[in-house]
JSON list of C-alpha atoms in Angstrom, two decimals:
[
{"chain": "A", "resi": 17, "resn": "UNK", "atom": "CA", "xyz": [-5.95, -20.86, -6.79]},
{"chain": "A", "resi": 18, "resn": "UNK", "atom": "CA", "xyz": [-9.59, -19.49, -7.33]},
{"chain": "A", "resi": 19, "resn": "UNK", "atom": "CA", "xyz": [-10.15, -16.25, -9.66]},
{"chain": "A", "resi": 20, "resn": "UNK", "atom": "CA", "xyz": [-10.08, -14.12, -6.47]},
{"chain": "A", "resi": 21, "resn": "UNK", "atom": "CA", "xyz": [-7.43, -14.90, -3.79]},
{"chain": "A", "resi": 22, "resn": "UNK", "atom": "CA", "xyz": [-5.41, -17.90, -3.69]},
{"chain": "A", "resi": 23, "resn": "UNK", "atom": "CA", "xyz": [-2.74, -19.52, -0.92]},
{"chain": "A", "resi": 24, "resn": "UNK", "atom": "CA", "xyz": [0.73, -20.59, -2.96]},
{"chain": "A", "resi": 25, "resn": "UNK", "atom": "CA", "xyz": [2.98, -22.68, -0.79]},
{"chain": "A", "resi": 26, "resn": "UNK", "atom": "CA", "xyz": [6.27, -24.40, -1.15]},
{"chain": "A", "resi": 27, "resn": "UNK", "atom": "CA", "xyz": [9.36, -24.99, -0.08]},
{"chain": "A", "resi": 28, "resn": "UNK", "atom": "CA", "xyz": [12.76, -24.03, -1.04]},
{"chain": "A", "resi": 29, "resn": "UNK", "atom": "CA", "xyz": [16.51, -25.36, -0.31]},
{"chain": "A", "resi": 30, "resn": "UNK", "atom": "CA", "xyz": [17.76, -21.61, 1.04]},
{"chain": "A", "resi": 31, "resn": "UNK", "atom": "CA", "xyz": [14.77, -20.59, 2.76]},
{"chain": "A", "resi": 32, "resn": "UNK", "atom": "CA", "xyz": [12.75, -23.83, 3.70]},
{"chain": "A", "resi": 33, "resn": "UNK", "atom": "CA", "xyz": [8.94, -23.67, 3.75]},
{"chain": "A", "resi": 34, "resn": "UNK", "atom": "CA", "xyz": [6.87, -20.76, 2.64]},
{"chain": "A", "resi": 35, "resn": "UNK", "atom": "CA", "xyz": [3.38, -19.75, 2.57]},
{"chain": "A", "resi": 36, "resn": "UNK", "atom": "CA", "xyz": [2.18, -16.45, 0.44]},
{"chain": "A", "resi": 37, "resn": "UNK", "atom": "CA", "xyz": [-1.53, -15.48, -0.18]},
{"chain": "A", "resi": 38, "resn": "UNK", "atom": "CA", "xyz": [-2.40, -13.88, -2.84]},
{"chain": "A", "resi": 39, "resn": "UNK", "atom": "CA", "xyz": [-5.68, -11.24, -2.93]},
{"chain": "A", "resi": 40, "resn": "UNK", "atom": "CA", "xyz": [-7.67, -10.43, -6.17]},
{"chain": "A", "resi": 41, "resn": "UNK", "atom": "CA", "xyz": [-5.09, -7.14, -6.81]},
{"chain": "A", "resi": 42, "resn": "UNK", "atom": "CA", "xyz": [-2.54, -9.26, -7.01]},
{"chain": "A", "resi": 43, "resn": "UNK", "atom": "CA", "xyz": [-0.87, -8.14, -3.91]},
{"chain": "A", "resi": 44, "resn": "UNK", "atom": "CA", "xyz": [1.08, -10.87, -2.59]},
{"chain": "A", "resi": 45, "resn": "UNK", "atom": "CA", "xyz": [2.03, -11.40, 1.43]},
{"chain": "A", "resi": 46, "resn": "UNK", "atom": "CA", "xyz": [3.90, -13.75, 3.23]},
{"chain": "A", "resi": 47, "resn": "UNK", "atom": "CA", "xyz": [2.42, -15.58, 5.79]},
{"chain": "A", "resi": 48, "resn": "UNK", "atom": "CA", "xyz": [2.87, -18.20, 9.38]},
{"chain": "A", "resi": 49, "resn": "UNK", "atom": "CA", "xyz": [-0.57, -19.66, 8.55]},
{"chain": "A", "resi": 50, "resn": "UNK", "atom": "CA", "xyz": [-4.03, -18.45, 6.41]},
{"chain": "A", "resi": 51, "resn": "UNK", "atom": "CA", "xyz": [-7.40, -19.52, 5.40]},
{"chain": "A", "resi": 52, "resn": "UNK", "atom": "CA", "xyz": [-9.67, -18.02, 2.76]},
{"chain": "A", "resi": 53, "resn": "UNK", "atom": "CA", "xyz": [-12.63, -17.93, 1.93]},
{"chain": "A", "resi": 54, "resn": "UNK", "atom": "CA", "xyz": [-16.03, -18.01, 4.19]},
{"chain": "A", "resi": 55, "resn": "UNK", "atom": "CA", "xyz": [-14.54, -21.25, 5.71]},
{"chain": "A", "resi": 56, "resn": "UNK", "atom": "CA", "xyz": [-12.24, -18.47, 7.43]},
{"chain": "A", "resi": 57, "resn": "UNK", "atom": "CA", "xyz": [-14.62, -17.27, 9.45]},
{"chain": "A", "resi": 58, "resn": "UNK", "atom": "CA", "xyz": [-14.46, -19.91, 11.50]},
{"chain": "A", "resi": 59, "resn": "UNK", "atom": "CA", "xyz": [-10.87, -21.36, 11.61]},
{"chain": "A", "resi": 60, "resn": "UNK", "atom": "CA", "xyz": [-8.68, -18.20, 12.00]},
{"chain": "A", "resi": 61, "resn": "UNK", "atom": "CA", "xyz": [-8.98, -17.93, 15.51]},
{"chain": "A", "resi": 62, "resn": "UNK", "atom": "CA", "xyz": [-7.94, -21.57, 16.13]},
{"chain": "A", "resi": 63, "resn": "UNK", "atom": "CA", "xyz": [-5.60, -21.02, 13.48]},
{"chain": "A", "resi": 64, "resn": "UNK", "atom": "CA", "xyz": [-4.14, -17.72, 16.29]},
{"chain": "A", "resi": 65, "resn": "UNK", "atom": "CA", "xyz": [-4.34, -19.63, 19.14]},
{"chain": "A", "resi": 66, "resn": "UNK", "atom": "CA", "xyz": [-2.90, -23.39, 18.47]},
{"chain": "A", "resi": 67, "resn": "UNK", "atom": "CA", "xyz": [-0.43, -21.64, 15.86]},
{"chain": "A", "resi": 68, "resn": "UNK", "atom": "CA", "xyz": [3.19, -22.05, 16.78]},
{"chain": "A", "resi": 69, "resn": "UNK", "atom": "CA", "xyz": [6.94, -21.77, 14.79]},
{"chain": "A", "resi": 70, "resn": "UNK", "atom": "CA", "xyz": [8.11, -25.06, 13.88]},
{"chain": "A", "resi": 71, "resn": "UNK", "atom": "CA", "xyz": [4.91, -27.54, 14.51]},
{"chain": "A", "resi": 72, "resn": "UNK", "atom": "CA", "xyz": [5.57, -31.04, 13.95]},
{"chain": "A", "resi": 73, "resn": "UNK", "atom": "CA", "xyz": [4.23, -32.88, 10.96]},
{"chain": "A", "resi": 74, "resn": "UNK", "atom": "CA", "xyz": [1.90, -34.57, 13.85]},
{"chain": "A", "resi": 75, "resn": "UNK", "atom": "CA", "xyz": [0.94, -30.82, 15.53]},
{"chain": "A", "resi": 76, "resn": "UNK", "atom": "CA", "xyz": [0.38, -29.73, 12.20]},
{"chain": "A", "resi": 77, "resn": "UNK", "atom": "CA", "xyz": [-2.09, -32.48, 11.39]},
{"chain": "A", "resi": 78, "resn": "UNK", "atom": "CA", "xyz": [-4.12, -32.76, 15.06]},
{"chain": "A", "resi": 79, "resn": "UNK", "atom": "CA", "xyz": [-4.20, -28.46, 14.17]},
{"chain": "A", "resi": 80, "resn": "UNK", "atom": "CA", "xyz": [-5.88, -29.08, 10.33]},
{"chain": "A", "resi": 81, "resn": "UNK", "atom": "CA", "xyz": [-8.47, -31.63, 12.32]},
{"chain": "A", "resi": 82, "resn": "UNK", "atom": "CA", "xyz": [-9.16, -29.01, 14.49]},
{"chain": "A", "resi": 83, "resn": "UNK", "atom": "CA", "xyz": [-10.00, -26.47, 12.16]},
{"chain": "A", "resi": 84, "resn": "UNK", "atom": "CA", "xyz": [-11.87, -28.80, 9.84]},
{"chain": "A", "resi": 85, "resn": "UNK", "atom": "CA", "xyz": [-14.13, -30.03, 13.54]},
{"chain": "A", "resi": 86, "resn": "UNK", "atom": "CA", "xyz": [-15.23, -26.45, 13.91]},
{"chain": "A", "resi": 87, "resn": "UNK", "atom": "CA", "xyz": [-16.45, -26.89, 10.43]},
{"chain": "A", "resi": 88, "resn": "UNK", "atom": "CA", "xyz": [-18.17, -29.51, 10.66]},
{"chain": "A", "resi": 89, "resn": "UNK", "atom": "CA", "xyz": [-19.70, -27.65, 13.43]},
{"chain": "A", "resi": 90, "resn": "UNK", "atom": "CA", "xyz": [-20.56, -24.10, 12.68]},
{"chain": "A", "resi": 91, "resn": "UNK", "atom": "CA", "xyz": [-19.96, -24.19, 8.79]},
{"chain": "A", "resi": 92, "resn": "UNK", "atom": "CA", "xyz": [-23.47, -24.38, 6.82]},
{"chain": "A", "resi": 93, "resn": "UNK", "atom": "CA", "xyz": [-22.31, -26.63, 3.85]},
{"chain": "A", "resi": 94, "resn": "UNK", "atom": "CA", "xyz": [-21.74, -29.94, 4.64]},
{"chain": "A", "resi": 95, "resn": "UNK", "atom": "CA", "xyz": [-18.12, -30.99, 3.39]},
{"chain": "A", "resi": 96, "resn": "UNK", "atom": "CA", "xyz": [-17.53, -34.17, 4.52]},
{"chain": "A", "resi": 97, "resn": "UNK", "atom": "CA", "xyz": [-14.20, -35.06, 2.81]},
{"chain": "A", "resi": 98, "resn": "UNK", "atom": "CA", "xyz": [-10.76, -33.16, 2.52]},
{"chain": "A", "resi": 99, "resn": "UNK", "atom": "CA", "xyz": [-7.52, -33.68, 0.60]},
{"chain": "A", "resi": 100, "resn": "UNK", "atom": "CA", "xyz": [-4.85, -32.55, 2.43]},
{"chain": "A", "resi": 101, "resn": "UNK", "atom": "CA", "xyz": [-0.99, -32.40, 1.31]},
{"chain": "A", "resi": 102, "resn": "UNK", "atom": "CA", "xyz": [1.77, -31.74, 2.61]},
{"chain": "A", "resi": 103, "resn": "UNK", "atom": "CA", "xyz": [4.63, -29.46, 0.90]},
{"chain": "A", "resi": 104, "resn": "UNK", "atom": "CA", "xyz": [8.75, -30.03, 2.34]},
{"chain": "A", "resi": 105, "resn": "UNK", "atom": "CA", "xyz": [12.16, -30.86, 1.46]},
{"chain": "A", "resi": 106, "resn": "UNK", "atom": "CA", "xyz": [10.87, -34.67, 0.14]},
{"chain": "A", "resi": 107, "resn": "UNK", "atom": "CA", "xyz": [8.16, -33.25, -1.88]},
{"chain": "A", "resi": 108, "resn": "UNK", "atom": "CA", "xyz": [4.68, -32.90, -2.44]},
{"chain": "A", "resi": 109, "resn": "UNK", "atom": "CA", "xyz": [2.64, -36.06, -1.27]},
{"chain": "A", "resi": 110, "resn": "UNK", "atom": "CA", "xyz": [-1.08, -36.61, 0.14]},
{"chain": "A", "resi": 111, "resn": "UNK", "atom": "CA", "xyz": [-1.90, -37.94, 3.59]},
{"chain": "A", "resi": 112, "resn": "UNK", "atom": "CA", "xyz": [-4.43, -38.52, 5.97]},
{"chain": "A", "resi": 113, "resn": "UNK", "atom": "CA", "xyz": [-5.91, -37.04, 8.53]},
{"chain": "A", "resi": 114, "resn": "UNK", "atom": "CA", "xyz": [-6.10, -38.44, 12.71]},
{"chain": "A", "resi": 115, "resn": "UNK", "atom": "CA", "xyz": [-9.12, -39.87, 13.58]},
{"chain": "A", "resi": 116, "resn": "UNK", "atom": "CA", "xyz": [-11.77, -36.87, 14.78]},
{"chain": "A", "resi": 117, "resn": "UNK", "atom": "CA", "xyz": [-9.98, -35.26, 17.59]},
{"chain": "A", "resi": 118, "resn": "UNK", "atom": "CA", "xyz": [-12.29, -34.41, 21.06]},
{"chain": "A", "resi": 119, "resn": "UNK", "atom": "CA", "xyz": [-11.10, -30.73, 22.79]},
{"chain": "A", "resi": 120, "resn": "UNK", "atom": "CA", "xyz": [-12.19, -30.75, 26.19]},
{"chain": "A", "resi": 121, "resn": "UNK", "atom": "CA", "xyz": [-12.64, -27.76, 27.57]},
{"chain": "A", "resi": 122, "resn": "UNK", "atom": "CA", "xyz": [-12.37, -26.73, 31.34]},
{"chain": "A", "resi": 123, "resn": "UNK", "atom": "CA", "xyz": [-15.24, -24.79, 32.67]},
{"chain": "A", "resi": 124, "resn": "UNK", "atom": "CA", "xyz": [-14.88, -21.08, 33.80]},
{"chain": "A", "resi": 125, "resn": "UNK", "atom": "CA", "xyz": [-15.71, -19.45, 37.55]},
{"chain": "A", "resi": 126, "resn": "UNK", "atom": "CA", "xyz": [-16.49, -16.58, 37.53]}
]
């Protein structure tokens, strides 16, 4: 968590996963899914439109590598390398990402 806002997660035997962000007052809100940051910007509306209850570890993964792709596209710092981990019922343990994933995108007439 930075000295601003932070994103807690974890999971719990009664409830199962959660996810709460946390702003610089202190206020505290539950959430499906959240970014922070400038990095936001950019992912939130992926984050809105691949979004869905119950995503598979493997959905949940192919939707990170989307979000870090746009990065890597539009973002203006160059990040090349992410830890990502994943918080259930077993634990807490790292993995990888997929490979780079290609979106194809069907053209529009209008």
């Amino acid at each position: 968590i930075n000295a601003e806002y932070g994103l807690l997660a974890g999971y719990d035997e009664g409830t199962g996963p959660s996810l709460y962000y946390l702003d610089y007052l202190a206020s505290m809100h539950k959430m499906s899914f959240a970014a922070h940051g400038y990095a936001s910007y950019f992912v939130m509306s992926i984050l809105d439109k691949y979004y869905k209850p119950n995503l598979s570890e493997t959905e949940g993964k192919q939707l990170l590598q989307r979000c870090i792709n746009e990065l890597r596209t539009r973002f203006i710092i160059n990040a090349p390398n992410y830890s990502v981990r994943i918080i259930d019922k077993n634990g807490i343990r790292e993995v990888e990402l997929p490979t780079q994933i290609t979106v194809t995108v069907s053209s529009l007439s209008l």
